[in-house]
Amino acid sequence: MTQSSLPFTQSEMHPSRWGNPALAGPLPEAARGLVEMAFGLDERAAIEAPAVPACGLGDDVLSALRSVLGDAHVLLDDDTRRLRTRGKSTPDLLKMRAGDLSDAPDVVVRPGTHEDVAAVLALAIEHRLAVVPFGGGTSVTGGLAARRDGFAGLVSLDLVRMKALVEVDKVSMTATLEPGLRGPEAEALLAEQGLTLGHYPQSFEYATIGGFAATRSSGQSSAGYGRFDALVVALRVATPRGELRLGSSPANAAGPDLRQLILGSEGAFGVITEVTVRVRPVPVEKVYEGWRWSSFEAGATAMRTLAQAGLLPSVIRLSDENETAINLAHPDSIGAEGAADCLMITGYEGEHDAVAAKRAAVTAVLEGLGGRCTGEEAGAAWAHGRFNAPYLRDALLDVGVLAETMETATFWSNREALYTAVKDALTAELGDGAIVLCHISHVYETGCSLYFTIATKGDADPLPQWLRAKAAASDAMMASGATITHHHAVGTDHRPWLTQEIGELGASILRAVKADLDPTGILNPGVLIPDA
Ligand SMILES: Cc1cc2nc3c(=O)[nH]c(=O)nc-3n(C[C@H](O)[C@H](O)[C@H](O)COP(=O)(O)OP(=O)(O)OC[C@H]3O[C@@H](n4cnc5c(N)ncnc54)[C@H](O)[C@@H]3O)c2cc1C
C-alpha cells in the first residue's frame, strides 16, 4: 500500500468560492469591460466566514465517535464544519455568500480505514444520525445537502484520510485506490508506476476517486479513456448492512451487474472505501489542436461521423457560436476577437506512433467534412486554461452577474431539438439580456452531451432567479426526452425530475435497494432517491 505523498497539502477551498484561494482573483480587465457593457457592474460583498450553528450532538455521541476514531479525527471547529457544508454549485455558493449555514454538519469525522467507516455507520444507526459521505466537496447538484429532519444530528464523513494506492496489477493493468485521493494525488501515485487513470473532469484538482465513482463522473478526456464508471472494475463498499465487494472478474454473466448499483449511488446506499480501476501507461505525447466549423451543426455532424467510425480522439469538444465568440474555456482571452463560426478542440494522448496514426485519420475525416484546422495554438490555450474557468464564476458573482452551468445528453437524432429547447427555456426565463452558451462535451456513437453555461445580470436575490431558470431548463430536457444529467449526478437538485426519467417503477426499485442496504435511512437522506 502506498500512501499519497500529498496528503493535506492541497489547499482547502474557500467555503464560498471555487478552487485554490491563491489562484482566485477579480475579473480579468478585458472581461470587466465586456461584462460592464453587457450587464453593468454591481459589486456584491459576500459574508466571508458565516457563523456556524452550534453542534447539536450530546457528549455521549461525541465520546462514542472519539472512541472509534480517536480525538483527532472527530472535528467540531467552525472552520472545518463550514468547509464541509454543501458543495460548489452556484446555489451552494450563493447560500454561503449570504451567510446561510443551515446545512452545516454537527460534526466532521475522518475515518482512516474501511473498518472505521463501518464503525461510524454502526454508531450512526444506534444514535439516529444522518451521514453525508464527503469526498472533494465539488458536487454541483446538492449531493452534500442531506435532509436532517427526523435525525438527532448530521455527520460529515470526510474521506480525506483514505488516500492510499492499495494495489497495482501491472499484468491486468488495474489499480486499487482509496476513495479520498483527489485527482492529482491519484495521478501522482500512479505516475510513480508509469501509469495513468486519464480521468480529467474540470473539477479534477479537488474531486476524489470515491466521488467520481459515486457520481458516475465524466472527464474531458473520456472520449479516449472512457467515463469513470467504464473505468471501474471492482468496488469495496461499507453499507449499513455490512460489506459489499463487487467485481471479481473483468466481465461476467453472473446476473445483473451490481457494480452499477453502487456507481452513481451518491452515498445513498453505502460508502465506497476502495475502487479498482483500469489504468493505462502514462502517455508519451499529448497534443491538442483547434478546428473551425462553419456552424454548430457542421461540427456536430463531424463529431458523430468520428464516433460512428470508431475514430474518436482522446479529447473532443465543440463550442457553439456564442461560446466560441466568448471563449469561456480560456477566461484570459475573453474579449478577444470572436468569429461567427464554431471552435472544436481535439486532443491525442498516447505513444508517438499511435498519436500520429489517429491524428492523421481524424484529420482526413474532419478535412473531408469541411473543418479547418487552426493548429496547436488553440489546443494549447484550451489545455492551459482547462481547469481555470470555474474561478471566473466567483469573479462574476462579485460584480452581480449570475453564472452557472448545466448539462444533459441525448441521441444524435434529437440533438438539435434538445439544444433549441433548453436554450429557449433559459432565455424565456432569464430574458433576452442573458447569455446562453453551449458546447458538446462528450460524444458517443449514439449521441452526445450538451453542456450549457449561462450568465445574466443577477437579481437582488439571484437564488430564486436561478432556481426558476434551472427548473425551466430541466422541464425542457424532460419534454425533449433527454436525461436530467449526463455527468453531474442527481443529488437533491435533480431529484424532482428523476422519476420522470426512470418511471415510477424505476424509482420504486431505487427505494427498495435503499430500504435493503440502509433500512434506517441514515445515508444521505433526501439525496438521489425519489420520495414515494
Ligand atoms: C467547477 C466544477 C467543475 C466540474 N466539472 C465536472 C466534470 O468535468 N465532470 C464531472 O463529471 N463532474 C464535474 N463536476 C461535478 C463534480 O466535480 C463531480 O460530481 C465529482 O465527481 C464529485 O466528486 P467529489 O469527490 O467532489 O464528491 P463530493 O462532491 O464530495 O460528493 C459527491 C456525492 O458523492 C457522495 N460521495 C462522495 N464520496 C463518496 C464515497 N466514497 N462513497 C459514497 N459516496 C460518496 C457524496 O455524499 C455526494 O452525494 C464539476 C464540479 C465543479 C464545481
Coordinates of C-alpha atoms and ligand atoms in Angstrom, one line a residue:
M1 CA 0.0 0.0 0.0
T2 CA 1.4 3.4 -1.0
Q3 CA 0.2 6.5 0.8
S4 CA -0.1 9.7 -1.2
S5 CA 2.9 11.9 -0.7
L6 CA 0.5 14.8 -0.9
P7 CA -2.0 14.3 2.0
F8 CA -3.5 17.5 3.2
T9 CA -1.0 19.5 1.1
Q10 CA -3.5 20.7 -1.4
S11 CA -5.3 23.9 -0.4
E12 CA -8.7 23.7 1.1
M13 CA -11.2 25.7 -1.0
H14 CA -12.7 28.9 0.4
P15 CA -16.2 27.9 1.7
S16 CA -18.0 30.2 -0.7
R17 CA -15.6 30.1 -3.7
W18 CA -14.1 27.6 -6.1
G19 CA -10.5 26.3 -6.1
N20 CA -7.2 27.3 -4.7
P21 CA -7.7 30.7 -2.9
A22 CA -4.2 31.7 -4.1
L23 CA -5.3 31.5 -7.7
A24 CA -8.6 33.3 -7.3
G25 CA -8.8 36.9 -8.4
P26 CA -11.0 39.6 -9.8
L27 CA -12.3 39.6 -13.3
P28 CA -9.6 40.0 -15.9
E29 CA -9.5 43.5 -17.2
A30 CA -10.6 42.6 -20.8
A31 CA -13.6 40.7 -19.4
R32 CA -14.5 43.5 -17.0
G33 CA -15.2 45.9 -19.8
L34 CA -17.3 43.4 -21.6
V35 CA -19.3 42.4 -18.5
E36 CA -19.9 46.1 -17.7
M37 CA -21.3 46.6 -21.2
A38 CA -23.5 43.5 -21.1
F39 CA -24.8 43.6 -17.6
G40 CA -23.3 46.6 -15.7
L41 CA -21.1 46.2 -12.7
D42 CA -22.9 45.8 -9.3
E43 CA -20.2 45.0 -6.7
R44 CA -21.6 42.5 -4.2
A45 CA -20.0 41.7 -0.9
A46 CA -20.1 38.2 0.4
I47 CA -20.1 37.2 4.1
E48 CA -16.6 35.7 4.3
A49 CA -17.0 33.4 7.3
P50 CA -20.6 33.0 8.3
A51 CA -21.4 31.8 11.8
V52 CA -21.8 28.1 12.2
P53 CA -24.8 26.8 14.2
A54 CA -23.8 25.1 17.5
C55 CA -23.2 21.4 17.4
G56 CA -26.4 19.7 18.4
L57 CA -24.9 16.4 19.4
G58 CA -24.7 15.2 23.0
D59 CA -21.4 14.2 24.8
D60 CA -22.4 10.5 24.6
V61 CA -22.5 10.6 20.8
L62 CA -19.2 12.5 20.5
S63 CA -17.5 10.2 23.0
A64 CA -18.7 7.2 21.1
L65 CA -17.3 8.7 17.8
R66 CA -14.0 9.5 19.6
S67 CA -13.7 6.1 21.0
V68 CA -13.9 4.6 17.5
L69 CA -11.7 7.2 15.6
G70 CA -9.6 8.9 18.2
D71 CA -10.0 12.5 19.3
A72 CA -8.0 14.0 16.4
H73 CA -10.5 12.7 13.9
V74 CA -13.7 14.0 15.4
L75 CA -13.8 17.7 14.5
L76 CA -16.2 20.3 15.8
D77 CA -14.4 23.6 15.0
D78 CA -16.3 26.1 12.9
D79 CA -13.8 26.2 10.0
T80 CA -13.9 22.5 9.4
R81 CA -17.7 22.3 9.7
R82 CA -18.1 25.4 7.4
L83 CA -15.8 23.8 4.8
R84 CA -17.8 20.6 4.8
T85 CA -21.1 22.4 4.2
R86 CA -22.7 21.6 0.8
G87 CA -20.8 21.6 -2.5
K88 CA -19.9 24.1 -5.2
S89 CA -23.0 24.7 -7.3
T90 CA -23.9 28.4 -7.8
P91 CA -26.8 27.9 -5.3
D92 CA -24.4 26.5 -2.8
L93 CA -22.1 29.5 -3.3
L94 CA -24.9 32.0 -3.1
K95 CA -26.2 30.5 0.1
M96 CA -22.8 30.6 1.7
R97 CA -22.2 34.1 0.4
A98 CA -25.5 35.1 2.1
G99 CA -24.4 33.5 5.4
D100 CA -26.7 30.5 5.3
L101 CA -25.1 27.6 7.1
S102 CA -28.3 25.8 7.9
D103 CA -26.9 22.6 6.2
A104 CA -23.7 22.6 8.3
P105 CA -22.9 19.2 9.8
D106 CA -22.8 18.9 13.6
V107 CA -19.5 17.1 13.4
V108 CA -16.9 16.1 10.8
V109 CA -15.4 12.7 11.3
R110 CA -12.4 11.4 9.4
P111 CA -12.2 7.6 9.3
G112 CA -8.9 6.1 8.2
T113 CA -10.0 2.6 7.1
H114 CA -12.9 0.7 5.8
E115 CA -13.4 -0.7 9.3
D116 CA -13.6 2.9 10.7
V117 CA -16.2 3.7 8.2
A118 CA -18.3 0.6 9.1
A119 CA -18.0 1.6 12.8
V120 CA -19.2 5.1 12.2
L121 CA -22.2 3.8 10.3
A122 CA -23.0 1.4 13.2
L123 CA -22.9 4.4 15.6
A124 CA -25.0 6.5 13.3
I125 CA -27.7 3.8 13.3
E126 CA -27.5 3.5 17.1
H127 CA -27.8 7.2 17.6
R128 CA -30.0 8.1 14.6
L129 CA -27.5 10.3 12.9
A130 CA -27.7 11.3 9.2
V131 CA -24.3 10.6 7.5
V132 CA -23.0 12.5 4.5
P133 CA -20.0 11.0 2.8
F134 CA -17.7 13.8 1.7
G135 CA -15.1 13.4 -1.0
G136 CA -13.8 16.6 -2.6
G137 CA -16.9 18.6 -1.9
T138 CA -17.3 19.6 -5.6
S139 CA -20.9 18.4 -6.0
V140 CA -22.9 20.7 -8.1
T141 CA -26.3 19.1 -7.6
G142 CA -26.8 19.3 -3.9
G143 CA -25.3 15.9 -3.3
L144 CA -23.9 17.1 0.1
A145 CA -27.1 18.8 1.3
A146 CA -28.7 15.9 3.1
R147 CA -32.0 16.4 4.9
R148 CA -31.5 16.4 8.7
D149 CA -35.2 16.4 9.8
G150 CA -36.0 13.2 11.8
F151 CA -32.3 12.8 12.8
A152 CA -30.5 13.6 16.0
G153 CA -27.8 15.2 14.0
L154 CA -25.8 15.4 10.8
V155 CA -22.3 13.8 10.4
S156 CA -20.0 14.7 7.6
L157 CA -18.0 11.6 6.9
D158 CA -14.9 13.1 5.4
L159 CA -12.8 10.6 3.4
V160 CA -9.7 12.8 3.4
R161 CA -7.5 10.3 5.3
M162 CA -8.2 7.5 3.0
K163 CA -5.6 8.3 0.3
A164 CA -3.7 5.1 -0.4
L165 CA -2.8 3.3 -3.6
V166 CA -3.7 -0.1 -2.3
E167 CA -2.5 -2.3 -5.1
V168 CA -1.3 -2.2 -8.6
D169 CA -1.6 -5.2 -11.0
K170 CA 0.6 -4.3 -14.0
V171 CA -0.3 -7.6 -15.7
S172 CA -4.0 -6.9 -15.7
M173 CA -3.4 -3.1 -15.8
T174 CA -5.6 -2.4 -12.8
A175 CA -5.0 -0.3 -9.7
T176 CA -7.0 -0.2 -6.4
L177 CA -7.3 3.2 -4.9
E178 CA -8.8 4.6 -1.7
P179 CA -11.7 7.0 -2.1
G180 CA -10.2 10.1 -0.6
L181 CA -7.5 10.6 -3.2
R182 CA -8.1 13.7 -5.2
G183 CA -7.4 13.6 -9.0
P184 CA -3.8 14.9 -8.9
E185 CA -2.9 12.7 -5.9
A186 CA -4.2 9.6 -7.7
E187 CA -2.4 10.5 -10.9
A188 CA 0.9 11.2 -8.9
L189 CA 0.8 7.8 -7.2
L190 CA 0.0 6.1 -10.5
A191 CA 2.7 8.0 -12.4
E192 CA 5.3 6.6 -10.0
Q193 CA 4.4 3.2 -11.5
G194 CA 4.3 4.6 -15.1
L195 CA 0.5 4.5 -15.1
T196 CA -2.4 6.9 -15.6
L197 CA -6.1 6.8 -15.0
G198 CA -6.8 9.6 -17.5
H199 CA -9.8 11.0 -15.7
Y200 CA -9.8 14.8 -16.0
P201 CA -13.1 16.4 -15.1
Q202 CA -12.9 20.2 -14.8
S203 CA -13.1 19.6 -11.0
F204 CA -10.0 17.3 -11.3
E205 CA -7.9 19.2 -8.8
Y206 CA -10.3 18.8 -5.9
A207 CA -12.7 15.9 -6.7
T208 CA -11.9 12.4 -5.4
I209 CA -11.8 8.8 -6.6
G210 CA -14.8 8.0 -4.4
G211 CA -16.7 11.0 -5.6
F212 CA -16.0 10.1 -9.3
A213 CA -17.5 6.6 -8.7
A214 CA -20.4 7.8 -6.5
T215 CA -21.5 10.3 -9.2
R216 CA -20.5 8.5 -12.4
S217 CA -18.3 11.3 -13.4
S218 CA -17.1 12.0 -16.9
G219 CA -13.9 13.8 -17.8
Q220 CA -12.5 16.0 -20.5
S221 CA -10.6 13.0 -21.9
S222 CA -13.3 10.5 -21.5
A223 CA -13.6 10.1 -25.3
G224 CA -10.3 8.4 -25.2
Y225 CA -10.1 6.8 -21.7
G226 CA -13.8 6.2 -21.0
R227 CA -16.2 7.7 -18.4
F228 CA -15.3 6.9 -14.9
D229 CA -17.9 4.2 -14.5
A230 CA -16.4 2.5 -17.5
L231 CA -13.0 2.5 -15.8
V232 CA -14.2 0.8 -12.6
V233 CA -13.7 -2.9 -12.4
A234 CA -14.2 -3.5 -8.7
L235 CA -15.6 -1.8 -5.6
R236 CA -15.5 -2.2 -1.9
V237 CA -18.4 -0.6 -0.1
A238 CA -19.3 -0.2 3.6
T239 CA -23.1 -0.3 3.9
P240 CA -25.2 -0.1 7.0
R241 CA -26.0 -3.8 6.4
G242 CA -22.3 -4.8 6.0
E243 CA -19.5 -5.0 3.5
L244 CA -20.1 -5.4 -0.3
R245 CA -17.2 -6.5 -2.5
L246 CA -18.1 -6.3 -6.2
G247 CA -16.2 -7.1 -9.4
S248 CA -14.2 -10.4 -9.1
S249 CA -13.5 -10.7 -12.9
P250 CA -13.1 -8.4 -15.9
A251 CA -16.6 -9.4 -17.1
N252 CA -19.2 -11.8 -16.1
A253 CA -22.8 -13.0 -16.7
A254 CA -23.5 -13.6 -13.0
G255 CA -26.8 -11.8 -13.1
P256 CA -27.3 -8.1 -13.2
D257 CA -24.0 -6.2 -12.6
L258 CA -24.3 -5.0 -9.1
R259 CA -21.4 -2.6 -9.5
Q260 CA -23.8 -0.5 -11.5
L261 CA -26.0 -0.2 -8.4
I262 CA -23.2 1.4 -6.5
L263 CA -21.7 3.6 -9.3
G264 CA -23.8 6.7 -9.2
S265 CA -25.4 5.9 -5.9
E266 CA -24.2 9.2 -4.4
G267 CA -23.6 7.9 -0.9
A268 CA -27.2 6.8 -0.5
F269 CA -26.5 3.0 -0.5
G270 CA -23.1 2.8 1.1
V271 CA -19.7 4.4 1.4
I272 CA -17.2 3.4 -1.3
T273 CA -14.0 2.6 0.5
E274 CA -11.9 1.1 -2.4
V275 CA -12.2 1.5 -6.1
T276 CA -10.3 -0.7 -8.6
V277 CA -9.9 0.9 -11.9
R278 CA -8.4 0.2 -15.3
V279 CA -5.2 2.0 -15.9
R280 CA -3.1 2.8 -19.0
P281 CA 0.6 3.6 -19.5
V282 CA 1.4 7.3 -19.0
P283 CA 1.1 8.9 -22.4
V284 CA 4.4 9.8 -24.0
E285 CA 2.8 12.5 -26.1
K286 CA -0.2 14.8 -25.6
V287 CA -1.2 17.2 -28.3
Y288 CA -4.3 19.3 -28.7
E289 CA -5.4 21.4 -31.7
G290 CA -8.2 23.6 -32.8
W291 CA -10.6 23.2 -35.6
R292 CA -13.1 25.7 -37.0
W293 CA -16.6 24.8 -38.4
S294 CA -19.0 26.9 -40.3
S295 CA -21.8 26.1 -37.9
F296 CA -22.5 24.1 -34.7
E297 CA -24.5 21.6 -36.9
A298 CA -21.5 21.0 -39.2
G299 CA -19.2 20.4 -36.2
A300 CA -21.7 18.1 -34.5
T301 CA -22.0 16.1 -37.7
A302 CA -18.2 15.7 -37.8
M303 CA -18.2 14.5 -34.2
R304 CA -20.9 12.0 -35.0
T305 CA -19.0 10.8 -38.0
L306 CA -15.8 10.2 -36.0
A307 CA -17.7 8.5 -33.2
Q308 CA -19.5 6.2 -35.6
A309 CA -16.3 5.4 -37.4
G310 CA -14.6 4.4 -34.2
L311 CA -12.1 7.3 -34.6
L312 CA -12.6 9.4 -31.5
P313 CA -9.5 11.3 -30.3
S314 CA -8.8 11.4 -26.5
V315 CA -10.4 14.8 -26.2
I316 CA -13.1 16.2 -28.4
R317 CA -15.4 19.2 -27.7
L318 CA -17.3 21.6 -29.8
S319 CA -18.4 25.1 -28.8
D320 CA -21.5 26.7 -30.3
E321 CA -21.2 30.1 -32.0
N322 CA -21.9 32.0 -28.7
E323 CA -19.3 30.1 -26.7
T324 CA -16.8 30.3 -29.4
A325 CA -17.1 34.1 -29.5
I326 CA -16.9 34.4 -25.8
N327 CA -14.4 31.6 -25.3
L328 CA -15.2 30.8 -21.8
A329 CA -12.8 27.9 -22.0
H330 CA -9.9 30.4 -21.7
P331 CA -11.1 33.3 -19.5
D332 CA -8.0 35.4 -20.0
S333 CA -8.9 35.7 -23.7
I334 CA -12.5 36.9 -23.2
G335 CA -12.9 39.9 -25.3
A336 CA -10.6 38.5 -28.0
E337 CA -12.0 38.8 -31.4
G338 CA -14.6 36.1 -32.0
A339 CA -15.8 34.7 -35.3
A340 CA -19.2 33.6 -36.3
D341 CA -18.1 30.0 -36.5
C342 CA -17.5 27.2 -34.0
L343 CA -14.4 26.1 -32.3
M344 CA -13.7 22.4 -31.8
I345 CA -10.8 21.1 -29.7
T346 CA -9.3 17.7 -30.5
G347 CA -6.6 16.1 -28.4
Y348 CA -4.5 13.0 -28.8
E349 CA -2.7 11.2 -25.9
G350 CA -0.6 8.1 -26.1
E351 CA 2.5 6.6 -27.8
H352 CA 4.0 8.7 -30.6
D353 CA 3.0 6.3 -33.4
A354 CA -0.5 5.8 -32.1
V355 CA -1.0 9.6 -31.8
A356 CA 0.3 10.2 -35.3
A357 CA -1.8 7.5 -36.8
K358 CA -5.0 8.6 -35.0
R359 CA -4.3 12.2 -35.7
A360 CA -3.8 11.6 -39.4
A361 CA -7.0 9.5 -39.7
V362 CA -9.1 12.1 -37.8
T363 CA -7.6 14.9 -39.8
A364 CA -8.6 13.3 -43.0
V365 CA -12.2 12.8 -41.9
L366 CA -12.5 16.3 -40.5
E367 CA -11.0 18.0 -43.6
G368 CA -13.2 15.9 -45.8
L369 CA -16.3 17.3 -43.9
G370 CA -15.2 20.9 -44.2
G371 CA -13.3 21.5 -41.0
R372 CA -10.4 23.9 -40.9
C373 CA -7.5 23.0 -38.6
T374 CA -6.2 26.1 -36.9
G375 CA -3.2 24.3 -35.4
E376 CA -2.0 23.7 -31.9
E377 CA -2.3 27.2 -30.5
A378 CA -6.0 27.0 -29.7
G379 CA -5.5 23.5 -28.3
A380 CA -2.6 24.6 -26.1
A381 CA -4.7 27.5 -24.9
W382 CA -7.5 25.2 -24.0
A383 CA -5.2 22.8 -22.3
H384 CA -3.6 25.6 -20.3
G385 CA -6.9 27.0 -19.1
R386 CA -8.9 23.8 -18.9
F387 CA -9.3 24.0 -15.1
N388 CA -9.5 27.8 -14.8
A389 CA -13.0 28.7 -16.0
P390 CA -14.7 28.0 -12.6
Y391 CA -12.7 30.8 -11.0
L392 CA -14.5 33.2 -13.3
R393 CA -17.8 32.3 -11.8
D394 CA -16.8 33.8 -8.4
A395 CA -15.4 36.9 -10.0
L396 CA -18.7 37.3 -11.9
L397 CA -20.8 36.8 -8.7
D398 CA -18.7 39.5 -7.1
V399 CA -19.9 42.0 -9.6
G400 CA -23.6 40.9 -9.5
V401 CA -23.5 38.6 -12.5
L402 CA -25.2 35.2 -12.1
A403 CA -23.3 32.4 -13.8
E404 CA -24.0 28.7 -13.7
T405 CA -23.8 25.6 -15.9
M406 CA -26.0 22.6 -16.5
E407 CA -25.7 19.5 -18.7
T408 CA -27.8 16.8 -20.4
A409 CA -27.4 14.2 -23.1
T410 CA -29.5 12.8 -25.9
F411 CA -29.3 10.7 -29.1
W412 CA -27.8 12.3 -32.2
S413 CA -31.2 12.5 -33.9
N414 CA -32.5 14.6 -31.1
R415 CA -29.5 16.9 -30.5
E416 CA -30.7 19.9 -32.3
A417 CA -34.2 19.8 -30.9
L418 CA -32.8 19.5 -27.4
Y419 CA -30.3 22.3 -27.9
T420 CA -33.0 24.7 -29.1
A421 CA -35.5 23.7 -26.4
V422 CA -33.0 24.2 -23.5
K423 CA -31.7 27.5 -24.9
D424 CA -35.2 28.8 -25.5
A425 CA -36.3 27.8 -22.0
L426 CA -33.3 29.5 -20.4
T427 CA -33.8 32.7 -22.5
A428 CA -37.5 32.8 -21.8
E429 CA -36.9 32.6 -18.1
L430 CA -33.8 34.8 -17.8
G431 CA -34.7 37.3 -20.5
D432 CA -33.1 38.3 -23.8
G433 CA -30.2 40.0 -21.9
A434 CA -29.0 36.6 -20.7
I435 CA -26.1 35.0 -22.4
V436 CA -26.6 31.3 -23.1
L437 CA -23.6 29.3 -24.3
C438 CA -23.3 25.6 -25.1
H439 CA -20.7 23.0 -26.0
I440 CA -20.8 19.4 -26.9
S441 CA -18.7 18.0 -24.0
H442 CA -18.9 14.2 -24.6
V443 CA -19.5 12.1 -27.6
Y444 CA -20.7 8.6 -28.2
E445 CA -21.6 6.5 -31.3
T446 CA -25.3 7.1 -30.5
G447 CA -25.3 10.6 -29.1
C448 CA -23.7 13.3 -27.1
S449 CA -24.0 15.5 -24.1
L450 CA -24.8 19.2 -24.2
Y451 CA -23.2 21.5 -21.6
F452 CA -24.8 24.9 -21.1
T453 CA -23.4 28.0 -19.4
I454 CA -25.5 31.0 -18.6
A455 CA -24.6 34.5 -17.5
T456 CA -27.1 37.2 -16.7
K457 CA -27.5 40.2 -14.5
G458 CA -28.3 38.9 -11.1
D459 CA -31.5 39.9 -9.2
A460 CA -31.0 41.4 -5.8
D461 CA -31.5 37.8 -4.6
P462 CA -30.2 35.7 -7.5
L463 CA -31.0 32.3 -6.0
P464 CA -34.8 32.2 -6.8
Q465 CA -33.9 33.7 -10.3
W466 CA -31.6 30.7 -11.0
L467 CA -33.9 28.1 -9.5
R468 CA -36.7 29.2 -11.8
A469 CA -34.3 29.1 -14.9
K470 CA -32.9 25.7 -13.8
A471 CA -36.5 24.3 -13.4
A472 CA -37.5 25.6 -16.8
A473 CA -34.4 24.1 -18.5
S474 CA -34.9 20.8 -16.6
D475 CA -38.5 20.7 -17.8
A476 CA -37.3 21.3 -21.3
M477 CA -34.8 18.4 -21.0
M478 CA -37.6 16.1 -19.9
A479 CA -40.0 17.3 -22.5
S480 CA -37.3 16.6 -25.1
G481 CA -36.8 13.1 -23.9
A482 CA -33.2 13.8 -22.8
T483 CA -31.6 13.0 -19.4
I484 CA -31.6 15.3 -16.4
T485 CA -27.9 14.7 -16.1
H486 CA -25.1 13.3 -18.2
H487 CA -22.4 13.5 -15.6
H488 CA -23.2 15.9 -12.7
A489 CA -25.4 13.3 -10.9
V490 CA -28.8 13.8 -9.2
G491 CA -28.2 15.0 -5.7
T492 CA -31.1 17.0 -4.2
D493 CA -31.3 19.4 -7.2
H494 CA -32.2 16.9 -9.9
R495 CA -34.2 14.6 -7.7
P496 CA -37.6 16.2 -8.6
W497 CA -37.0 15.1 -12.2
L498 CA -35.6 11.6 -11.7
T499 CA -39.0 9.8 -11.6
Q500 CA -39.9 11.4 -14.9
E501 CA -36.7 9.9 -16.4
I502 CA -36.8 6.4 -14.9
G503 CA -40.5 6.0 -14.3
E504 CA -42.4 5.1 -11.1
L505 CA -41.2 1.5 -11.3
G506 CA -37.6 2.6 -11.6
A507 CA -38.0 5.0 -8.6
S508 CA -39.5 2.1 -6.6
I509 CA -36.5 -0.1 -7.4
L510 CA -34.2 2.6 -6.1
R511 CA -36.3 2.8 -2.9
A512 CA -36.3 -0.9 -2.5
V513 CA -32.5 -1.1 -2.7
K514 CA -32.2 1.8 -0.3
A515 CA -34.5 0.1 2.1
D516 CA -32.5 -3.1 2.0
L517 CA -29.0 -1.6 2.2
D518 CA -29.8 1.3 4.5
P519 CA -33.0 0.3 6.4
T520 CA -32.9 3.2 8.8
G521 CA -32.2 5.7 6.1
I522 CA -29.1 7.3 7.6
L523 CA -27.1 7.7 4.4
N524 CA -27.5 11.0 2.6
P525 CA -31.3 11.3 3.3
G526 CA -33.0 13.3 0.6
V527 CA -30.2 12.8 -1.9
L528 CA -30.9 10.8 -5.1
I529 CA -33.8 8.6 -4.1
P530 CA -37.2 10.0 -5.1
D531 CA -39.9 10.1 -2.4
A532 CA -42.7 7.6 -2.8
Ligands
LIG1 C1 -16.1 23.7 -11.2 C2 -16.6 22.3 -11.3 C3 -16.4 21.6 -12.4 C4 -16.9 20.3 -12.6 N1 -16.6 19.5 -13.7 C5 -17.0 18.3 -13.8 C6 -16.7 17.5 -14.9 O1 -16.0 17.9 -15.8 N2 -17.2 16.2 -15.0 C7 -17.9 15.7 -14.0 O2 -18.3 14.6 -14.1 N3 -18.3 16.4 -12.9 C8 -17.9 17.7 -12.8 N4 -18.2 18.4 -11.7 C9 -19.0 17.8 -10.6 C10 -18.2 17.1 -9.5 O3 -16.9 17.5 -9.5 C11 -18.3 15.6 -9.7 O4 -19.6 15.2 -9.3 C12 -17.3 14.8 -8.8 O5 -17.4 13.5 -9.3 C13 -17.7 14.8 -7.3 O6 -16.5 14.3 -6.6 P1 -16.2 14.7 -5.2 O7 -15.1 13.9 -4.7 O8 -16.0 16.2 -5.1 O9 -17.5 14.3 -4.4 P2 -18.4 15.1 -3.4 O10 -18.8 16.4 -4.0 O11 -17.7 15.2 -2.1 O12 -19.6 14.1 -3.3 C14 -20.5 13.9 -4.4 C15 -21.6 12.9 -4.0 O13 -21.0 11.6 -3.8 C16 -21.1 11.2 -2.5 N5 -19.8 10.6 -2.1 C17 -18.5 11.2 -2.2 N6 -17.6 10.3 -1.9 C18 -18.2 9.1 -1.7 C19 -17.8 7.8 -1.3 N7 -16.5 7.5 -1.1 N8 -18.7 6.8 -1.1 C20 -20.0 7.1 -1.3 N9 -20.5 8.3 -1.6 C21 -19.6 9.3 -1.8 C22 -21.4 12.4 -1.6 O14 -22.1 12.1 -0.5 C23 -22.2 13.2 -2.6 O15 -23.5 12.8 -2.7 C24 -17.7 19.7 -11.5 C25 -17.9 20.5 -10.4 C26 -17.4 21.7 -10.3 C27 -17.7 22.5 -9.0

